[in-house]
């Protein structure tokens, strides 16, 4: 299978080869970079953690192939995945997944992380009712805000 080379700019703006991606890879999205030497890259083929200093990339075992939207937390430790089944939060270091909502009729892709990655706000619709909910990372609880 043909591969394309992926180039990333260094701090000085000079491009550096860090690896290859599968041909046909599309829909690439970068997380907001808060870690000085790493970034999280998400596309339809998977989730990748890029280490700029080492010039490497690793694959995270999270299936995002059917996702409609993915949101990486600002601290790059969690990823919220929205798909036809609902909203699920995964750790980028592995571990348990947390299901936050099920979508039965209406898929809603509105969600946002807090700046400190401590909570995730999202819209949930059920039975003709729209709610704004807030998930707390510390407690694991979901609170209805509106």
Backbone as a printed PyTorch tensor [residue, N CA C, xyz], in Angstrom:
tensor([[[  0.8480,  -1.1760,   0.0000],
         [  0.0000,   0.0000,   0.0000],
         [  0.8930,   1.2390,   0.0000]],

        [[  0.6400,   2.1480,  -0.8970],
         [  1.4490,   3.3620,  -1.0000],
         [  1.3210,   4.1960,   0.2600]],

        [[  2.4150,   4.8660,   0.6000],
         [  2.4040,   5.7070,   1.7870],
         [  2.7870,   7.1280,   1.4110]],

        [[  2.2370,   8.0650,   2.1260],
         [  2.5770,   9.4680,   1.9480],
         [  3.4170,   9.9040,   3.1320]],

        [[  4.3590,  10.7660,   2.9030],
         [  5.1830,  11.2680,   3.9990],
         [  4.4650,  12.4440,   4.6620]],

        [[  4.5620,  12.5090,   5.9760],
         [  3.9290,  13.5770,   6.7410],
         [  5.0100,  14.5000,   7.2700]],

        [[  4.9480,  15.7670,   6.9220],
         [  5.9300,  16.7380,   7.3800],
         [  5.2810,  17.6800,   8.3750]],

        [[  5.9980,  17.9810,   9.4520],
         [  5.5020,  18.9010,  10.4680],
         [  6.5050,  20.0230,  10.6710]],

        [[  6.0520,  21.2590,  10.8670],
         [  6.9980,  22.3430,  11.1120],
         [  7.5970,  22.2490,  12.5100]],

        [[  8.8710,  22.5620,  12.6070],
         [  9.5170,  22.6640,  13.9160],
         [  9.2940,  24.0760,  14.4410]],

        [[  9.7450,  24.3370,  15.6620],
         [  9.5470,  25.6460,  16.2750],
         [ 10.0870,  26.7730,  15.3900]],

        [[ 11.1890,  26.5230,  14.6910],
         [ 11.7850,  27.5420,  13.8370],
         [ 11.1090,  27.6310,  12.4760]],

        [[ 10.1110,  26.7850,  12.2460],
         [  9.3940,  26.8240,  10.9890],
         [  9.9600,  25.9230,   9.9110]],

        [[ 10.9870,  25.1480,  10.2290],
         [ 11.5830,  24.2330,   9.2590],
         [ 10.8540,  22.9040,   9.3410]],

        [[ 10.4900,  22.3480,   8.1960],
         [  9.7680,  21.0720,   8.1780],
         [ 10.7130,  19.9200,   8.4850]],

        [[ 10.1970,  18.8980,   9.1780],
         [ 10.9830,  17.7100,   9.5130],
         [ 10.1440,  16.4740,   9.2580]],

        [[ 10.7350,  15.4630,   8.6620],
         [ 10.0310,  14.2130,   8.4130],
         [  9.8770,  13.4610,   9.7250]],

        [[  8.6330,  13.0750,  10.0640],
         [  8.4350,  12.3210,  11.3020],
         [  7.8570,  10.9440,  11.0700]],

        [[  7.4170,  10.6430,   9.8810],
         [  6.8650,   9.3160,   9.6550],
         [  6.0150,   9.2760,   8.4120]],

        [[  5.2630,   8.2200,   8.2850],
         [  4.4140,   8.0210,   7.1200],
         [  2.9840,   7.7790,   7.5700]],

        [[  2.0490,   8.0860,   6.7200],
         [  0.6470,   7.7800,   6.9790],
         [  0.1120,   6.9740,   5.8100]],

        [[ -0.9550,   6.2540,   6.0230],
         [ -1.5390,   5.4300,   4.9680],
         [ -2.0830,   6.2860,   3.8420]],

        [[ -1.9370,   5.8130,   2.6370],
         [ -2.5100,   6.5090,   1.4890],
         [ -4.0180,   6.5750,   1.6660]],

        [[ -4.6090,   7.6820,   1.3130],
         [ -6.0510,   7.8350,   1.4470],
         [ -6.4640,   8.4370,   2.7770]],

        [[ -5.5070,   8.7000,   3.6600],
         [ -5.8290,   9.3090,   4.9370],
         [ -6.3650,  10.7120,   4.6840]],

        [[ -7.4850,  11.0220,   5.3080],
         [ -8.0780,  12.3390,   5.1120],
         [ -8.7790,  12.7720,   6.3860]],

        [[ -9.2200,  13.9990,   6.4150],
         [ -9.9450,  14.5030,   7.5650],
         [ -9.0730,  14.6470,   8.7960]],

        [[ -7.8140,  15.0060,   8.6210],
         [ -6.8950,  15.1120,   9.7520],
         [ -7.2730,  16.3070,  10.6150]],

        [[ -7.2260,  16.1250,  11.9300],
         [ -7.5080,  17.1990,  12.8770],
         [ -6.4560,  17.1850,  13.9710]],

        [[ -5.9340,  18.3380,  14.3000],
         [ -4.9490,  18.4550,  15.3700],
         [ -5.6430,  18.9160,  16.6390]],

        [[ -5.1630,  18.4200,  17.7610],
         [ -5.6300,  18.9330,  19.0430],
         [ -4.9080,  20.2460,  19.2990]],

        [[ -5.5230,  21.0960,  20.1030],
         [ -4.8410,  22.3060,  20.5150],
         [ -3.5940,  21.8750,  21.2740]],

        [[ -2.4430,  22.3590,  20.8650],
         [ -1.2020,  21.8860,  21.4710],
         [ -0.9400,  22.6000,  22.7800]],

        [[ -0.9130,  21.8410,  23.8840],
         [ -0.5810,  22.3990,  25.1840],
         [  0.6910,  21.7760,  25.7350]],

        [[  1.0610,  20.6180,  25.2310],
         [  2.3050,  19.9730,  25.6310],
         [  3.3840,  20.4580,  24.6690]],

        [[  4.5240,  20.9400,  25.1850],
         [  5.5060,  21.5710,  24.3050],
         [  6.1280,  20.6620,  23.2510]],

        [[  6.2420,  19.3850,  23.5130],
         [  6.9210,  18.5000,  22.5710],
         [  6.0460,  17.4010,  22.0050]],

        [[  4.7240,  17.5430,  22.1200],
         [  3.8560,  16.5000,  21.5800],
         [  2.5430,  17.0940,  21.0810]],

        [[  1.8370,  16.3030,  20.2920],
         [  0.5240,  16.6910,  19.7860],
         [ -0.2690,  15.4230,  19.5260]],

        [[ -1.5840,  15.5600,  19.5040],
         [ -2.4690,  14.4420,  19.1960],
         [ -3.0730,  14.7090,  17.8260]],

        [[ -2.9830,  13.7220,  16.9500],
         [ -3.4890,  13.8080,  15.5860],
         [ -4.6040,  12.7840,  15.4420]],

        [[ -5.7650,  13.2230,  14.9440],
         [ -6.9110,  12.3280,  14.7870],
         [ -7.3810,  12.3880,  13.3410]],

        [[ -7.5890,  11.2200,  12.7360],
         [ -8.2250,  11.1760,  11.4320],
         [ -9.0430,   9.8950,  11.3510]],

        [[ -9.6430,   9.6350,  10.2140],
         [-10.5370,   8.4830,  10.0860],
         [ -9.8180,   7.1490,  10.2510]],

        [[ -8.5150,   7.1350,  10.1410],
         [ -7.7370,   5.8980,  10.2930],
         [ -7.3510,   5.6220,  11.7400]],

        [[ -7.3990,   6.6380,  12.6120],
         [ -7.0370,   6.4040,  14.0000],
         [ -6.6080,   7.6430,  14.7490]],

        [[ -6.0570,   7.3910,  15.9430],
         [ -5.5720,   8.4360,  16.8340],
         [ -4.0690,   8.2190,  16.9930]],

        [[ -3.2990,   9.2920,  16.8420],
         [ -1.8440,   9.1910,  16.8860],
         [ -1.2920,  10.2420,  17.8380]],

        [[ -0.2850,   9.8750,  18.6130],
         [  0.4160,  10.8300,  19.4610],
         [  1.7720,  11.0820,  18.8150]],

        [[  2.0500,  12.3430,  18.5240],
         [  3.2880,  12.7320,  17.8630],
         [  4.2360,  13.3120,  18.9040]],

        [[  5.4590,  12.8040,  18.9400],
         [  6.5150,  13.3150,  19.8120],
         [  7.4830,  14.0860,  18.9200]],

        [[  7.4380,  15.4120,  18.9960],
         [  8.2710,  16.2390,  18.1330],
         [  9.7510,  16.0740,  18.4400]],

        [[ 10.1000,  16.0140,  19.7150],
         [ 11.5090,  15.9130,  20.1040],
         [ 12.1450,  14.6260,  19.5890]],

        [[ 11.4210,  13.5150,  19.7090],
         [ 11.9550,  12.2230,  19.2660],
         [ 11.7450,  11.9920,  17.7740]],

        [[ 10.8430,  12.7630,  17.1710],
         [ 10.5380,  12.5690,  15.7520],
         [  9.7950,  11.2800,  15.4890]],

        [[  8.8810,  10.9150,  16.4160],
         [  8.1340,   9.6660,  16.2870],
         [  6.6390,   9.9120,  16.4450]],

        [[  5.8700,   8.9190,  16.0420],
         [  4.4200,   8.9380,  16.2420],
         [  3.9990,   7.5500,  16.6860]],

        [[  3.0390,   7.4780,  17.6120],
         [  2.5270,   6.1840,  18.0700],
         [  1.0160,   6.1500,  17.8880]],

        [[  0.4930,   4.9420,  17.7290],
         [ -0.9350,   4.7330,  17.5130],
         [ -1.6030,   4.4640,  18.8530]],

        [[ -2.7630,   5.0910,  19.0840],
         [ -3.5660,   4.8390,  20.2810],
         [ -4.7210,   3.9340,  19.8680]],

        [[ -4.9680,   2.8880,  20.6310],
         [ -5.9870,   1.8820,  20.2760],
         [ -7.3980,   2.3630,  20.6000]],

        [[ -7.8730,   3.3470,  19.8510],
         [ -9.2380,   3.8580,  19.9790],
         [ -9.8280,   3.8960,  18.5760]],

        [[-10.9760,   3.2570,  18.3990],
         [-11.6130,   3.2090,  17.0830],
         [-12.4240,   4.4790,  16.8550]],

        [[-11.9780,   5.2950,  15.9330],
         [-12.6970,   6.5210,  15.5910],
         [-13.2020,   6.4720,  14.1510]],

        [[-13.1950,   5.2920,  13.5520],
         [-13.5530,   5.1550,  12.1380],
         [-14.9930,   5.5640,  11.8420]],

        [[-15.8860,   5.4250,  12.8000],
         [-17.2890,   5.7790,  12.5900],
         [-17.6640,   7.0830,  13.3010]],

        [[-16.6740,   7.7990,  13.8070],
         [-16.9730,   9.0130,  14.5610],
         [-17.4340,  10.1380,  13.6400]],

        [[-18.2870,  10.9740,  14.1970],
         [-18.7570,  12.1650,  13.5110],
         [-17.8980,  13.3480,  13.9380]],

        [[-17.4710,  13.3100,  15.1990],
         [-16.6470,  14.3820,  15.7390],
         [-15.7810,  13.8280,  16.8560]],

        [[-14.5510,  14.3290,  16.9530],
         [-13.6660,  13.9860,  18.0610],
         [-13.1500,  15.2780,  18.6700]],

        [[-13.0190,  15.2810,  19.9910],
         [-12.5010,  16.4530,  20.6910],
         [-11.4250,  15.9940,  21.6660]],

        [[-10.1890,  16.4000,  21.4420],
         [ -9.0960,  16.0690,  22.3500],
         [ -9.0700,  17.1230,  23.4410]],

        [[ -8.9220,  16.6810,  24.7000],
         [ -8.8810,  17.6260,  25.8140],
         [ -7.6420,  18.5140,  25.7010]],

        [[ -7.7050,  19.7450,  26.2200],
         [ -6.5640,  20.6580,  26.1250],
         [ -5.2700,  20.1030,  26.7160]],

        [[ -5.3630,  19.2570,  27.7470],
         [ -4.1410,  18.6700,  28.3140],
         [ -3.6980,  17.4150,  27.5680]],

        [[ -4.4070,  17.0660,  26.5050],
         [ -4.0970,  15.9460,  25.6200],
         [ -4.1130,  14.5870,  26.3250]],

        [[ -4.9100,  14.4500,  27.3690],
         [ -4.9820,  13.1690,  28.0810],
         [ -6.2620,  12.3980,  27.7720]],

        [[ -7.2980,  13.0840,  27.2720],
         [ -8.5870,  12.4520,  26.9850],
         [ -9.0510,  12.8220,  25.5810]],

        [[ -9.9080,  11.9600,  25.0310],
         [-10.5440,  12.2710,  23.7550],
         [-12.0250,  11.9340,  23.8680]],

        [[-12.8710,  12.8900,  23.4940],
         [-14.3140,  12.6600,  23.4460],
         [-14.6500,  12.2730,  22.0110]],

        [[-15.3570,  11.1570,  21.8520],
         [-15.7130,  10.6530,  20.5290],
         [-17.2310,  10.6520,  20.4010]],

        [[-17.7290,  11.3460,  19.3950],
         [-19.1610,  11.3780,  19.1210],
         [-19.4010,  10.5590,  17.8610]],

        [[-20.2710,   9.5610,  17.9830],
         [-20.6400,   8.7380,  16.8290],
         [-22.1360,   8.4660,  16.8920]],

        [[-22.6450,   7.6190,  16.0250],
         [-24.0830,   7.3440,  15.9640],
         [-24.6110,   6.7240,  17.2460]],

        [[-23.7480,   6.1400,  18.0470],
         [-24.1590,   5.4970,  19.3030],
         [-24.2290,   6.4720,  20.4680]],

        [[-23.4590,   7.5590,  20.4060],
         [-23.4720,   8.5060,  21.5020],
         [-22.1430,   9.2000,  21.6900]],

        [[-21.9120,   9.6420,  22.9210],
         [-20.7080,  10.3710,  23.2940],
         [-19.9370,   9.5380,  24.3030]],

        [[-18.6710,   9.2630,  24.0040],
         [-17.8250,   8.4580,  24.8800],
         [-16.5000,   9.1760,  25.0740]],

        [[-15.9900,   9.1640,  26.3180],
         [-14.6870,   9.7530,  26.6240],
         [-13.6970,   8.6250,  26.8680]],

        [[-12.5470,   8.6980,  26.1930],
         [-11.4860,   7.7030,  26.3240],
         [-10.2190,   8.3660,  26.8510]],

        [[ -9.4320,   7.6120,  27.6060],
         [ -8.1100,   8.0670,  28.0160],
         [ -7.1380,   7.8020,  26.8760]],

        [[ -6.2730,   8.7520,  26.5760],
         [ -5.2690,   8.5480,  25.5400],
         [ -4.1050,   7.7010,  26.0470]],

        [[ -4.0750,   7.4300,  27.3470],
         [ -3.0610,   6.5530,  27.9200],
         [ -3.5860,   5.1350,  28.1020]],

        [[ -4.7890,   4.8650,  27.6240],
         [ -5.4130,   3.5500,  27.7910],
         [ -6.3060,   3.5490,  29.0200]],

        [[ -7.0380,   2.4920,  29.2100],
         [ -7.9250,   2.4150,  30.3600],
         [ -9.3800,   2.4090,  29.9570]],

        [[-10.2210,   2.6920,  30.9160],
         [-11.6630,   2.5940,  30.7160],
         [-12.2280,   3.7330,  29.8750]],

        [[-13.2920,   3.4080,  29.1690],
         [-14.0530,   4.4050,  28.4270],
         [-15.2660,   4.7840,  29.2640]],

        [[-15.6840,   6.0370,  29.1790],
         [-16.8450,   6.5190,  29.9140],
         [-17.9120,   6.9610,  28.9250]],

        [[-19.0450,   6.2740,  28.9220],
         [-20.1650,   6.6130,  28.0350],
         [-20.9570,   7.7360,  28.7000]],

        [[-21.1060,   8.8720,  28.0030],
         [-21.7990,  10.0250,  28.5780],
         [-23.1960,  10.2320,  28.0340]],

        [[-23.4840,   9.6990,  26.8840],
         [-24.8100,   9.8980,  26.3230],
         [-25.0770,   8.9420,  25.1940]],

        [[-26.3370,   8.5890,  25.0360],
         [-26.7780,   7.7500,  23.9270],
         [-27.6320,   8.5930,  23.0070]],

        [[-27.4260,   8.4460,  21.7180],
         [-28.2210,   9.1740,  20.7500],
         [-29.1820,   8.1940,  20.1070]],

        [[-30.4630,   8.3980,  20.3440],
         [-31.4550,   7.4810,  19.7940],
         [-32.0170,   7.9720,  18.4690]],

        [[-32.3280,   9.2480,  18.3810],
         [-32.9020,   9.7720,  17.1420],
         [-32.0880,  10.9210,  16.5550]],

        [[-31.5940,  11.7810,  17.4140],
         [-30.9090,  12.9730,  16.9420],
         [-29.4590,  12.9520,  17.3690]],

        [[-28.5760,  12.9860,  16.4070],
         [-27.1490,  13.0350,  16.6870],
         [-26.7560,  14.4860,  16.8800]],

        [[-26.1920,  14.8080,  18.0190],
         [-25.7730,  16.1700,  18.2900],
         [-24.2740,  16.1960,  18.5070]],

        [[-23.6030,  17.0420,  17.7700],
         [-22.1430,  17.0790,  17.8300],
         [-21.6090,  18.2750,  18.6040]],

        [[-22.4660,  18.9510,  19.3350],
         [-21.9970,  20.1100,  20.0870],
         [-21.4460,  19.6810,  21.4340]],

        [[-20.1540,  19.9030,  21.6060],
         [-19.4770,  19.5840,  22.8590],
         [-18.2220,  20.4390,  22.9420]],

        [[-17.7580,  20.7030,  24.1800],
         [-16.5510,  21.5060,  24.3640],
         [-15.8960,  21.1710,  25.6950]],

        [[-14.5690,  21.0960,  25.6930],
         [-13.7940,  20.8700,  26.9100],
         [-13.5880,  22.1870,  27.6410]],

        [[-13.4970,  22.1380,  28.9610],
         [-13.0780,  23.3030,  29.7340],
         [-11.5840,  23.5010,  29.4790]],

        [[-11.0880,  24.7130,  29.6890],
         [ -9.6840,  25.0250,  29.4080],
         [ -8.7100,  24.1680,  30.2090]],

        [[ -9.1160,  23.7490,  31.4170],
         [ -8.2260,  22.9330,  32.2560],
         [ -8.4840,  21.4330,  32.1190]],

        [[ -9.3090,  21.0430,  31.1770],
         [ -9.6480,  19.6280,  30.8950],
         [-10.3800,  18.9330,  32.0380]],

        [[-10.9240,  19.7010,  32.9680],
         [-11.5960,  19.0980,  34.1260],
         [-13.0440,  18.7170,  33.8490]],

        [[-13.6210,  19.2520,  32.7740],
         [-15.0130,  18.9250,  32.4730],
         [-15.2950,  19.0750,  30.9780]],

        [[-16.3940,  18.4310,  30.5830],
         [-16.8310,  18.4520,  29.1900],
         [-18.3030,  18.8380,  29.1660]],

        [[-18.6240,  19.9150,  28.4620],
         [-20.0170,  20.3310,  28.2970],
         [-20.5160,  19.7690,  26.9710]],

        [[-21.7720,  19.3090,  26.9600],
         [-22.3260,  18.7650,  25.7220],
         [-23.8320,  18.9140,  25.6930]],

        [[-24.3860,  18.8810,  24.4870],
         [-25.8320,  18.9690,  24.2840],
         [-26.3750,  17.5580,  24.1560]],

        [[-27.4860,  17.2930,  24.8480],
         [-28.1310,  15.9770,  24.7840],
         [-29.6010,  16.1950,  24.4730]],

        [[-30.0970,  15.4700,  23.4810],
         [-31.5100,  15.5790,  23.1060],
         [-32.1750,  14.2340,  23.2920]],

        [[-33.3540,  14.2600,  23.8960],
         [-34.1140,  13.0250,  24.1000],
         [-35.5770,  13.3750,  24.2980]],

        [[-36.4500,  12.6570,  23.6130],
         [-37.8890,  12.8660,  23.7670],
         [-38.3330,  14.2820,  23.4870]],

        [[-37.7140,  14.9460,  22.5180],
         [-38.0830,  16.3130,  22.1760],
         [-37.5170,  17.3520,  23.1260]],

        [[-36.7360,  16.9260,  24.0930],
         [-36.1640,  17.8270,  25.0880],
         [-34.6680,  17.9970,  24.8220]],

        [[-34.1970,  19.2400,  24.8640],
         [-32.7760,  19.5320,  24.6870],
         [-32.1950,  19.9570,  26.0240]],

        [[-31.0950,  19.3290,  26.4080],
         [-30.4290,  19.6510,  27.6730],
         [-28.9610,  19.9690,  27.4110]],

        [[-28.4280,  20.8940,  28.1980],
         [-26.9910,  21.1380,  28.2300],
         [-26.4850,  20.4370,  29.4760]],

        [[-25.5220,  19.5440,  29.2880],
         [-25.0040,  18.7450,  30.3980],
         [-23.5190,  19.0110,  30.5940]],

        [[-23.0530,  18.7550,  31.8110],
         [-21.6500,  18.9490,  32.1530],
         [-21.1260,  17.7050,  32.8480]],

        [[-20.0750,  17.1030,  32.2730],
         [-19.4260,  15.9320,  32.8600],
         [-18.2040,  16.3850,  33.6350]],

        [[-18.0890,  15.9300,  34.8830],
         [-16.9400,  16.2420,  35.7210],
         [-15.9330,  15.1040,  35.6500]],

        [[-14.7170,  15.4200,  35.2660],
         [-13.6620,  14.4150,  35.2090],
         [-13.3320,  13.8940,  36.6030]],

        [[-13.3580,  14.7590,  37.5920],
         [-13.0010,  14.3780,  38.9620],
         [-13.9900,  13.3960,  39.5720]],

        [[-15.2810,  13.6260,  39.3500],
         [-16.3000,  12.7830,  39.9850],
         [-16.8990,  11.7510,  39.0450]],

        [[-16.7870,  11.9920,  37.7390],
         [-17.4110,  11.1020,  36.7640],
         [-18.9070,  11.3310,  36.6260]],

        [[-19.4240,  12.3240,  37.3210],
         [-20.8570,  12.6090,  37.3160],
         [-21.2320,  13.5630,  36.1810]],

        [[-22.4620,  13.3980,  35.6880],
         [-23.0180,  14.2910,  34.6720],
         [-24.1220,  15.1050,  35.3220]],

        [[-24.0460,  16.4140,  35.1600],
         [-25.0190,  17.3330,  35.7510],
         [-25.7590,  18.0460,  34.6240]],

        [[-27.0820,  18.1590,  34.7570],
         [-27.8830,  18.9040,  33.7830],
         [-27.8050,  20.3810,  34.1570]],

        [[-27.3360,  21.2120,  33.2240],
         [-27.2100,  22.6470,  33.4720],
         [-28.4190,  23.4250,  32.9880]],

        [[-29.0210,  22.9500,  31.9080],
         [-30.1350,  23.6840,  31.3040],
         [-31.0400,  22.7160,  30.5830]]])
